[in-house]
CSV table of C-alpha atoms in Angstrom, one decimal:
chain,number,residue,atom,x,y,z
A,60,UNK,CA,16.5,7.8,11.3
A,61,UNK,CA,16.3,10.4,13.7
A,62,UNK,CA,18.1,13.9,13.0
A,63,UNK,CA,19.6,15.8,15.5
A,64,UNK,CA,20.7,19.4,15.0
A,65,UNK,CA,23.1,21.1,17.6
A,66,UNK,CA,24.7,23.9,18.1
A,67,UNK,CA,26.7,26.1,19.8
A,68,UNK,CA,26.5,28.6,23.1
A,69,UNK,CA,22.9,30.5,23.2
A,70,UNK,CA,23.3,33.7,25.3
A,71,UNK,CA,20.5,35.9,24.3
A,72,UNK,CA,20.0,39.2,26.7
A,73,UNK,CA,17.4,41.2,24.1
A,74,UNK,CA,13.9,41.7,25.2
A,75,UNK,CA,13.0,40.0,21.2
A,76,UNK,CA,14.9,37.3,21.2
A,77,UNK,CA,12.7,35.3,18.7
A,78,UNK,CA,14.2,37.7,16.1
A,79,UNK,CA,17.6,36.4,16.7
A,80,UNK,CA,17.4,33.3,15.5
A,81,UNK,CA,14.9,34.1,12.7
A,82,UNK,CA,17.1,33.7,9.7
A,83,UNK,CA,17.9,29.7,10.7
A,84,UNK,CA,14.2,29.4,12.0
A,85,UNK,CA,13.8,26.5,9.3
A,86,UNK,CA,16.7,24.7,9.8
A,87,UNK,CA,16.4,24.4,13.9
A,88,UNK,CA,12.8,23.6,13.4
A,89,UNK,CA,12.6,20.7,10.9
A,90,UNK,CA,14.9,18.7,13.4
A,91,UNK,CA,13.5,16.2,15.4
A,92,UNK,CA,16.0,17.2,18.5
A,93,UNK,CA,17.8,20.5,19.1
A,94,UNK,CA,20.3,21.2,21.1
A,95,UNK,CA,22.5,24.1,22.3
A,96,UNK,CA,24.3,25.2,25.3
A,97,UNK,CA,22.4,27.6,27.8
A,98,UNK,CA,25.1,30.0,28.2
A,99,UNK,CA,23.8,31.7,31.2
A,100,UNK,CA,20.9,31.3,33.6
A,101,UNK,CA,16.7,32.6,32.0
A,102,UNK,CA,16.4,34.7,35.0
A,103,UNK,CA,15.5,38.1,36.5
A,104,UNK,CA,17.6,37.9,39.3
A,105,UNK,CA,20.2,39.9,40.3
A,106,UNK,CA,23.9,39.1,39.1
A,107,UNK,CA,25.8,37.7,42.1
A,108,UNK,CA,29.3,37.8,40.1
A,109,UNK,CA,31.6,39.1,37.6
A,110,UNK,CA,33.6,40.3,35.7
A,111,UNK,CA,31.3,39.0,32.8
A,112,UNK,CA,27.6,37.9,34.1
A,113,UNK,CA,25.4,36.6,31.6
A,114,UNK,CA,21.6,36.9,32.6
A,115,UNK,CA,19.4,36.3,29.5
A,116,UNK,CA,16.2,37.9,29.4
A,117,UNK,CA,13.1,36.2,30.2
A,118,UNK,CA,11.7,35.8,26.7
A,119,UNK,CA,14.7,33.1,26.2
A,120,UNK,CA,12.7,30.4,27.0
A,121,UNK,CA,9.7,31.4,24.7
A,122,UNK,CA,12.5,31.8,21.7
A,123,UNK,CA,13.8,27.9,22.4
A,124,UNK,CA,10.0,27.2,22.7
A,125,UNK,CA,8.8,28.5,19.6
A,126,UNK,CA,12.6,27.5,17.8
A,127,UNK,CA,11.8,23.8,18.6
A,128,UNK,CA,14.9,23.3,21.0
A,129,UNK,CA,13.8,20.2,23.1
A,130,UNK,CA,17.1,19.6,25.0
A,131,UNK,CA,19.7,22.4,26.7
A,132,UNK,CA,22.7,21.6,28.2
A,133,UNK,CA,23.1,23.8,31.2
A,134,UNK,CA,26.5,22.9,32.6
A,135,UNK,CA,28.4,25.7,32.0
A,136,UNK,CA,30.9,28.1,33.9
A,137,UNK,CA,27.9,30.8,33.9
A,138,UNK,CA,25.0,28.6,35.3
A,139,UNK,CA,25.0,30.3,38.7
A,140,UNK,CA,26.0,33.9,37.6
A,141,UNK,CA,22.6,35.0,39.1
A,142,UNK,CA,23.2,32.6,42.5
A,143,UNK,CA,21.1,29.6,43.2
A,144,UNK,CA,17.8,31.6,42.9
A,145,UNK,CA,18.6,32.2,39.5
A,146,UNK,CA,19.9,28.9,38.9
A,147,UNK,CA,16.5,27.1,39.9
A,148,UNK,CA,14.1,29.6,38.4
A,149,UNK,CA,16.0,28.6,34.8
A,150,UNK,CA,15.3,25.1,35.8
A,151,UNK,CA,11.8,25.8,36.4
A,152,UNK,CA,10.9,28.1,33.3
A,153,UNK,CA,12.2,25.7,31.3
A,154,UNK,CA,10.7,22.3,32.7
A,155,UNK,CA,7.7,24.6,32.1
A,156,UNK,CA,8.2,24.8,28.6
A,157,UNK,CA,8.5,21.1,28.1
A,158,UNK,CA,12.4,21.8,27.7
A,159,UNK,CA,14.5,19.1,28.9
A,160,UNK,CA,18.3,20.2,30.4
A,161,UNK,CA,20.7,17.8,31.2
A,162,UNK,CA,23.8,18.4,33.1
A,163,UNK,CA,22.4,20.5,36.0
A,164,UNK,CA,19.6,19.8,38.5
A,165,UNK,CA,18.8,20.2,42.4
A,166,UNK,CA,21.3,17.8,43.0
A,167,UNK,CA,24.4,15.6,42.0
A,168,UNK,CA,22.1,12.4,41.6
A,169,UNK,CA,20.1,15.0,38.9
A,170,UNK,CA,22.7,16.9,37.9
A,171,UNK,CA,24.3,13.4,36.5
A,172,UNK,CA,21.2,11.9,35.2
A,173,UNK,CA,20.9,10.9,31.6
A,174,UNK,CA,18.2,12.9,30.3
A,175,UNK,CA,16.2,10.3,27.3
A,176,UNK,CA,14.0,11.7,24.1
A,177,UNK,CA,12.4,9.3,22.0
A,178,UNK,CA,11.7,10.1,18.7
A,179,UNK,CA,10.7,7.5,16.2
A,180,UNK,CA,11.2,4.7,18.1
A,181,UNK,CA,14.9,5.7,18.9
A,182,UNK,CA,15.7,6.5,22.7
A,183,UNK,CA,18.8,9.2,22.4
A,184,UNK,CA,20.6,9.9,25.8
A,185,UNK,CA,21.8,13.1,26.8
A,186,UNK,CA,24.8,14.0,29.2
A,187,UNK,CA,26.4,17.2,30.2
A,188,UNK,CA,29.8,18.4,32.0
A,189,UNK,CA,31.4,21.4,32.7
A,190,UNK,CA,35.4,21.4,32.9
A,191,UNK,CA,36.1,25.2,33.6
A,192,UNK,CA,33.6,26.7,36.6
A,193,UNK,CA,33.7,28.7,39.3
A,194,UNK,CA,34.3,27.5,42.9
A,195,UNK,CA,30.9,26.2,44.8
A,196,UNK,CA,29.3,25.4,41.3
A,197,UNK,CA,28.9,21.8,41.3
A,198,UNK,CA,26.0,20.2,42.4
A,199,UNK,CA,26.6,17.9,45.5
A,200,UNK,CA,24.6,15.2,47.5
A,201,UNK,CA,22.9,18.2,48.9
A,202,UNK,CA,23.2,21.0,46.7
A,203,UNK,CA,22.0,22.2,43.2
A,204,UNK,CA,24.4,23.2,40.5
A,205,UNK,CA,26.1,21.2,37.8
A,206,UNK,CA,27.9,18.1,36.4
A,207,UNK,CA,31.4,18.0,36.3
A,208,UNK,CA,34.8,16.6,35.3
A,209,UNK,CA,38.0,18.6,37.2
A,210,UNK,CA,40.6,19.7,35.0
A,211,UNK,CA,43.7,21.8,36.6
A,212,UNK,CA,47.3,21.9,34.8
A,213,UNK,CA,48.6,20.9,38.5
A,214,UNK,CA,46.8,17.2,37.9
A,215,UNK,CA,49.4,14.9,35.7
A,216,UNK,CA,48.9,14.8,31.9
A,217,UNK,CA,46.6,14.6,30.9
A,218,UNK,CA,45.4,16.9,33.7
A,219,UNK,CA,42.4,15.4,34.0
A,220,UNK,CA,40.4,14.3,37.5
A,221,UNK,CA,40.7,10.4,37.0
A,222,UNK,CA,38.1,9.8,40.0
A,223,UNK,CA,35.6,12.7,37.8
A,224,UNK,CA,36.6,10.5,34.7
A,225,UNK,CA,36.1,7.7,35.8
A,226,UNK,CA,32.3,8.9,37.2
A,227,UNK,CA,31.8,10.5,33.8
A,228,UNK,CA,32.5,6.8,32.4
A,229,UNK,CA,30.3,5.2,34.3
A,230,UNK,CA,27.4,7.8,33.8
A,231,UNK,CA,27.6,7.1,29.9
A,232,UNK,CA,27.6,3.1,30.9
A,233,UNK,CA,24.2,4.0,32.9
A,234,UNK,CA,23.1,5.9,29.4
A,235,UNK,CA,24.0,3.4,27.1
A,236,UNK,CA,22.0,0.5,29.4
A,237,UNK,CA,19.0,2.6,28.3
A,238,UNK,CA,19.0,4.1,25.4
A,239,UNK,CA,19.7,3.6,21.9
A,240,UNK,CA,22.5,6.5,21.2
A,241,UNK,CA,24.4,8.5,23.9
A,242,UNK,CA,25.1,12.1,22.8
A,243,UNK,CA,27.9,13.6,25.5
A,244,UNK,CA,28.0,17.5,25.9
A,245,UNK,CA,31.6,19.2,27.4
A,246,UNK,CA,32.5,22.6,28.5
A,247,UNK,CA,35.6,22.5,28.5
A,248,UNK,CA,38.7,23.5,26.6
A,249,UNK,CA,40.3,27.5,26.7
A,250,UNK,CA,39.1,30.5,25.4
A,251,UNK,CA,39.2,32.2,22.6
A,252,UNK,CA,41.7,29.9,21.0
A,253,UNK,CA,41.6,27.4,17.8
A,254,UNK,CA,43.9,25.1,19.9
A,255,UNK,CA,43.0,22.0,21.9
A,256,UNK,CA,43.7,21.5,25.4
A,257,UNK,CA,45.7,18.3,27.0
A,258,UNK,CA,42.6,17.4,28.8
A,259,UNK,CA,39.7,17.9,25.8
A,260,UNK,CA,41.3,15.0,23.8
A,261,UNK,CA,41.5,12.5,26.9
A,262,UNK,CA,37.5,13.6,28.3
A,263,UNK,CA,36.4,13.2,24.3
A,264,UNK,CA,38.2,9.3,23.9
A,265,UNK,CA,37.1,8.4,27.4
A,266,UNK,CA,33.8,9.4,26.8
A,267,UNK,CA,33.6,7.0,23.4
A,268,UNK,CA,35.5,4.5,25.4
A,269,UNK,CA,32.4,4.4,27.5
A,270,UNK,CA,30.4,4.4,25.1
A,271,UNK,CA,29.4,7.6,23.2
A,272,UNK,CA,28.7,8.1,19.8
A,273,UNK,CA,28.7,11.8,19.9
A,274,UNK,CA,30.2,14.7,21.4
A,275,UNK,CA,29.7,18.0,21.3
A,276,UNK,CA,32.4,20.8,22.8
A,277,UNK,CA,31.3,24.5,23.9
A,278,UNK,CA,33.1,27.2,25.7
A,279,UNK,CA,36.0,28.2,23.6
A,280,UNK,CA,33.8,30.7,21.6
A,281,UNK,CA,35.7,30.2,18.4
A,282,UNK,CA,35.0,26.7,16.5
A,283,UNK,CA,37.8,24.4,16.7
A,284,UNK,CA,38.5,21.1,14.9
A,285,UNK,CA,36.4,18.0,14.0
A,286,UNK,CA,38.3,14.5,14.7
A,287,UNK,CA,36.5,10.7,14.2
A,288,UNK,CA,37.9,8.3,16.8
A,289,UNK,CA,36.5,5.3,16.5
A,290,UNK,CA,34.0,5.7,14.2
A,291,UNK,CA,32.1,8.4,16.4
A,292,UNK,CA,32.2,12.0,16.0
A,293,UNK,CA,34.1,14.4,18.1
A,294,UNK,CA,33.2,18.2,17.7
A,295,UNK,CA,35.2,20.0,19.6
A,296,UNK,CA,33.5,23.3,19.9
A,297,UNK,CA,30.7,24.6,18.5
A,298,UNK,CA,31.4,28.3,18.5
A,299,UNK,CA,28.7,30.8,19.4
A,300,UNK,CA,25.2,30.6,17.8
A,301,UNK,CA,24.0,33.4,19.6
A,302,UNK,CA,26.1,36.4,21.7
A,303,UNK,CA,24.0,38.7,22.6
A,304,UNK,CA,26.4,42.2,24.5
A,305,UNK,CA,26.1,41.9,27.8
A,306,UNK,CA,23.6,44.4,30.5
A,307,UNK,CA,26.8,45.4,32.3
A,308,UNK,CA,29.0,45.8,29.7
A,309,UNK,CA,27.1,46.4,26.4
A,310,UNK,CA,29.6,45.6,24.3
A,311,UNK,CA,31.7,43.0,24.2
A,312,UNK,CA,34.8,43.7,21.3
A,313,UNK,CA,35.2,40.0,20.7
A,314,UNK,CA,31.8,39.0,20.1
A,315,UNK,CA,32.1,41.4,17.0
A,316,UNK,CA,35.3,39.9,16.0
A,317,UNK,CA,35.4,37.1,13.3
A,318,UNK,CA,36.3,34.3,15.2
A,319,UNK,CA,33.5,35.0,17.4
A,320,UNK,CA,31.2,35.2,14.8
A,321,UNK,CA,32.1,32.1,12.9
A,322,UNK,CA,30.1,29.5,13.7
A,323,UNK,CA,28.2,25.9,12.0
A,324,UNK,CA,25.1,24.7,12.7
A,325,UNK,CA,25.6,20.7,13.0
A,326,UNK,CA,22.7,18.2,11.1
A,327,UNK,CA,23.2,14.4,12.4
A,328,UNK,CA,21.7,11.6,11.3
A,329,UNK,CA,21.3,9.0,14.0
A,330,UNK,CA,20.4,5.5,14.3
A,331,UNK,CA,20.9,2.8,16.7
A,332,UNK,CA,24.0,2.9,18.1
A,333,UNK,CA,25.6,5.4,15.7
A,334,UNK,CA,25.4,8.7,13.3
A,335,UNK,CA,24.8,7.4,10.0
A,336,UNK,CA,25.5,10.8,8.4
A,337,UNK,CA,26.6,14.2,9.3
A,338,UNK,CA,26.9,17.7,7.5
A,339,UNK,CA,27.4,21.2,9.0
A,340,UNK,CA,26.2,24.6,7.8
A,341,UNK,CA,28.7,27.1,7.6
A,342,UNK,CA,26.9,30.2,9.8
A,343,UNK,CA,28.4,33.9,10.7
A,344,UNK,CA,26.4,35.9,13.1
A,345,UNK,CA,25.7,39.5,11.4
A,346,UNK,CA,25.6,43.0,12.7
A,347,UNK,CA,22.2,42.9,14.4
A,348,UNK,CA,23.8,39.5,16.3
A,349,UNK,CA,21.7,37.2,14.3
A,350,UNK,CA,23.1,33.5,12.7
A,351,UNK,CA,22.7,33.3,9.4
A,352,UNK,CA,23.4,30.5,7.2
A,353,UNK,CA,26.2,31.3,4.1
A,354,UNK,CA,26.0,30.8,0.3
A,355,UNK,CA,29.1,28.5,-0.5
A,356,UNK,CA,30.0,31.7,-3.2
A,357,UNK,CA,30.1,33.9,-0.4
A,358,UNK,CA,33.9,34.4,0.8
A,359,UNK,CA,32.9,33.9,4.6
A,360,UNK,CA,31.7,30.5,3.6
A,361,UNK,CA,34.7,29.5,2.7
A,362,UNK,CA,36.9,30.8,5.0
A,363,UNK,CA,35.0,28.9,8.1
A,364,UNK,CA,35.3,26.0,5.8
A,365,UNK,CA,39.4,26.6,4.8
A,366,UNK,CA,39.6,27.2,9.0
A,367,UNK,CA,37.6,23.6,9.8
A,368,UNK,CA,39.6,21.7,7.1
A,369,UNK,CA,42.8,23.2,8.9
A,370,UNK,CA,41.5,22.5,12.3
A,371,UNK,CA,40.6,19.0,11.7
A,372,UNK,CA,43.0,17.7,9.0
A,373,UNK,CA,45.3,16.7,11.8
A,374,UNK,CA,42.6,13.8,13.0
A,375,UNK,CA,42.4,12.8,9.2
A,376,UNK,CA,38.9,13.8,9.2
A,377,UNK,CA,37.8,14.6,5.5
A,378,UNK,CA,35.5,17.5,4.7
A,379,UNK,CA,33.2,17.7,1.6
A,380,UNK,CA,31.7,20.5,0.3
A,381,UNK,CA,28.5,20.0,-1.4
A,382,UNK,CA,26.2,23.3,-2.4
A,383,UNK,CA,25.8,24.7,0.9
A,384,UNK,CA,26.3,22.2,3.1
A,385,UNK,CA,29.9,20.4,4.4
A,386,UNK,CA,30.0,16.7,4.6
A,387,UNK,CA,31.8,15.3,7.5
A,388,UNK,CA,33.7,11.8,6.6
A,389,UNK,CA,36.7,10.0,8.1
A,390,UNK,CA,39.6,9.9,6.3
């Protein structure tokens, strides 16, 4: 079996950045793929737009070096914060430092492309989309920029681009042709709420429909709830992993509220064709903006794990506590 770890948005503007992620060093490592979402372009470009620009400091990309993170999803609302300029030199640093992205590239055709590890004889394919993005961000025939599937409350229920679906769908078809498990990445959803959107329900069963066995939600910054449909894991966001204040404002209040700050770190077991197992790790993000795993005594582990039992009782999904680890398992 191959284990995957993932987790959530990686925003990391300090000049040390290695130190951030110190305290779950271990944990990220000892996977055989790691995976987060890129929130913001490795760049030292100049911000093109607001209100909130995330540039991350150069270093970034020696931190998911040295962390072991092989894979990056990169379609995200704040890809082009820093224009194309800075959009291709984070392509380039990290294709540098042997780290794959997926959901972004110098095109649509690239920008679409399943992106394959193998490890241990198991090919896992990996696919990205954004769902909330600024106007001129996705990649075209032409163009860089990113992957992604239109939502707008103007669209009928469930809001959703049928013609994007129905591309998305046939992406994961392309994946599935060629690799053993197909792990589908979404930014999507609204922000900063516990509650799902219409259209996050309808891209997750569409995207299993096709042929998924795992996806991952970011964006919302606060997790939100775990459902099984079909046998394959849906999680629906991630939360933060890390949230660095930002160079323009250097604070921002709700990365140092609880919600923001409550996070898991996600183990998966994969095989052919499925996750065989799957367990988080509780994690809160302390004072100096580090993730740190949680003693199942402490009362923050289980509050995250009172909030995800709440969150995904709905789906019938069961969650077992065992030590310091959470057991996910359909109901």
């Amino acid at each position: 079996m191959v284990t995957l770890v993932a987790v959530g948005d990686l925003y990391c503007s300090r000049e040390d950045p290695i130190v951030a992620v110190e305290k779950v060093l271990p944990d990220i490592k000892a996977a055989d793929i790691a995976f987060c979402n890129l929130e913001g372009p490795i760049t030292n470009r100049p911000h093109v737009r607001g209100p909130y620009p995330l540039p991350q400091s150069l270093k970034t990309v020696d931190m998911l070096r040295e962390a072991s993170f092989n894979i990056v999803s990169f379609a995200n609302n704040h890809a082009l914060d820093c224009g194309i300029e800075g959009f291709l030199q984070t392509l380039t640093l990290l294709k540098k430092n042997n780290i794959k992205y997926v959901g972004a590239g110098m095109n649509l055709a690239e920008a679409r492309s399943p992106v394959v590890i193998e490890q241990k004889g198991l090919h896992v394919a990996f696919l990205a989309y954004a769902s909330f993005f600024p106007v001129g961000d996705p990649a075209t025939s032409w163009k860089p920029g990113i992957a992604v599937v239109r939502v707008d409350p103007r669209f009928e229920a469930p809001h959703v681009d049928l013609e994007d679906l129905v591309e998305m769908q046939n992406d994961i078809k392309r994946a599935k042709a060629i690799a053993d498990t197909v792990v589908v990445s979404h930014h999507w959803g609204a922000e900063p709420t516990y509650t799902l959107t219409v259209h996050q329900r309808a891209i997750a069963h569409a995207s299993i429909d096709a042929g998924a066995d795992l996806v991952l939600g970011h964006h919302p910054h606060v997790l939100q709830g775990i459902e099984i449909y079909k046998g394959k894991i849906i999680c629906y966001s991630l939360s933060n992993f890390i949230f660095d204040p930002t160079p323009l404002t250097g604070r921002i209040p709700d990365v140092f509220r609880d919600g923001w700050r409550e996070s898991i770190i996600l183990n998966c077991h994969l095989s052919k064709g499925r996750v065989e197992k799957a367990f988080f790790y509780p994690i809160y993000i302390n004072e100096n903006g580090q993730p740190e795993k949680l003693d199942s005594k402490d009362e923050r582990f289980q509050k995250i794990v009172n909030l995800m039992e709440k969150l995904s009782k709905p789906f019938g999904t069961s969650l077992i506590v065992d030590e310091n680890k959470v057991w996910i398992l359909g109901s």
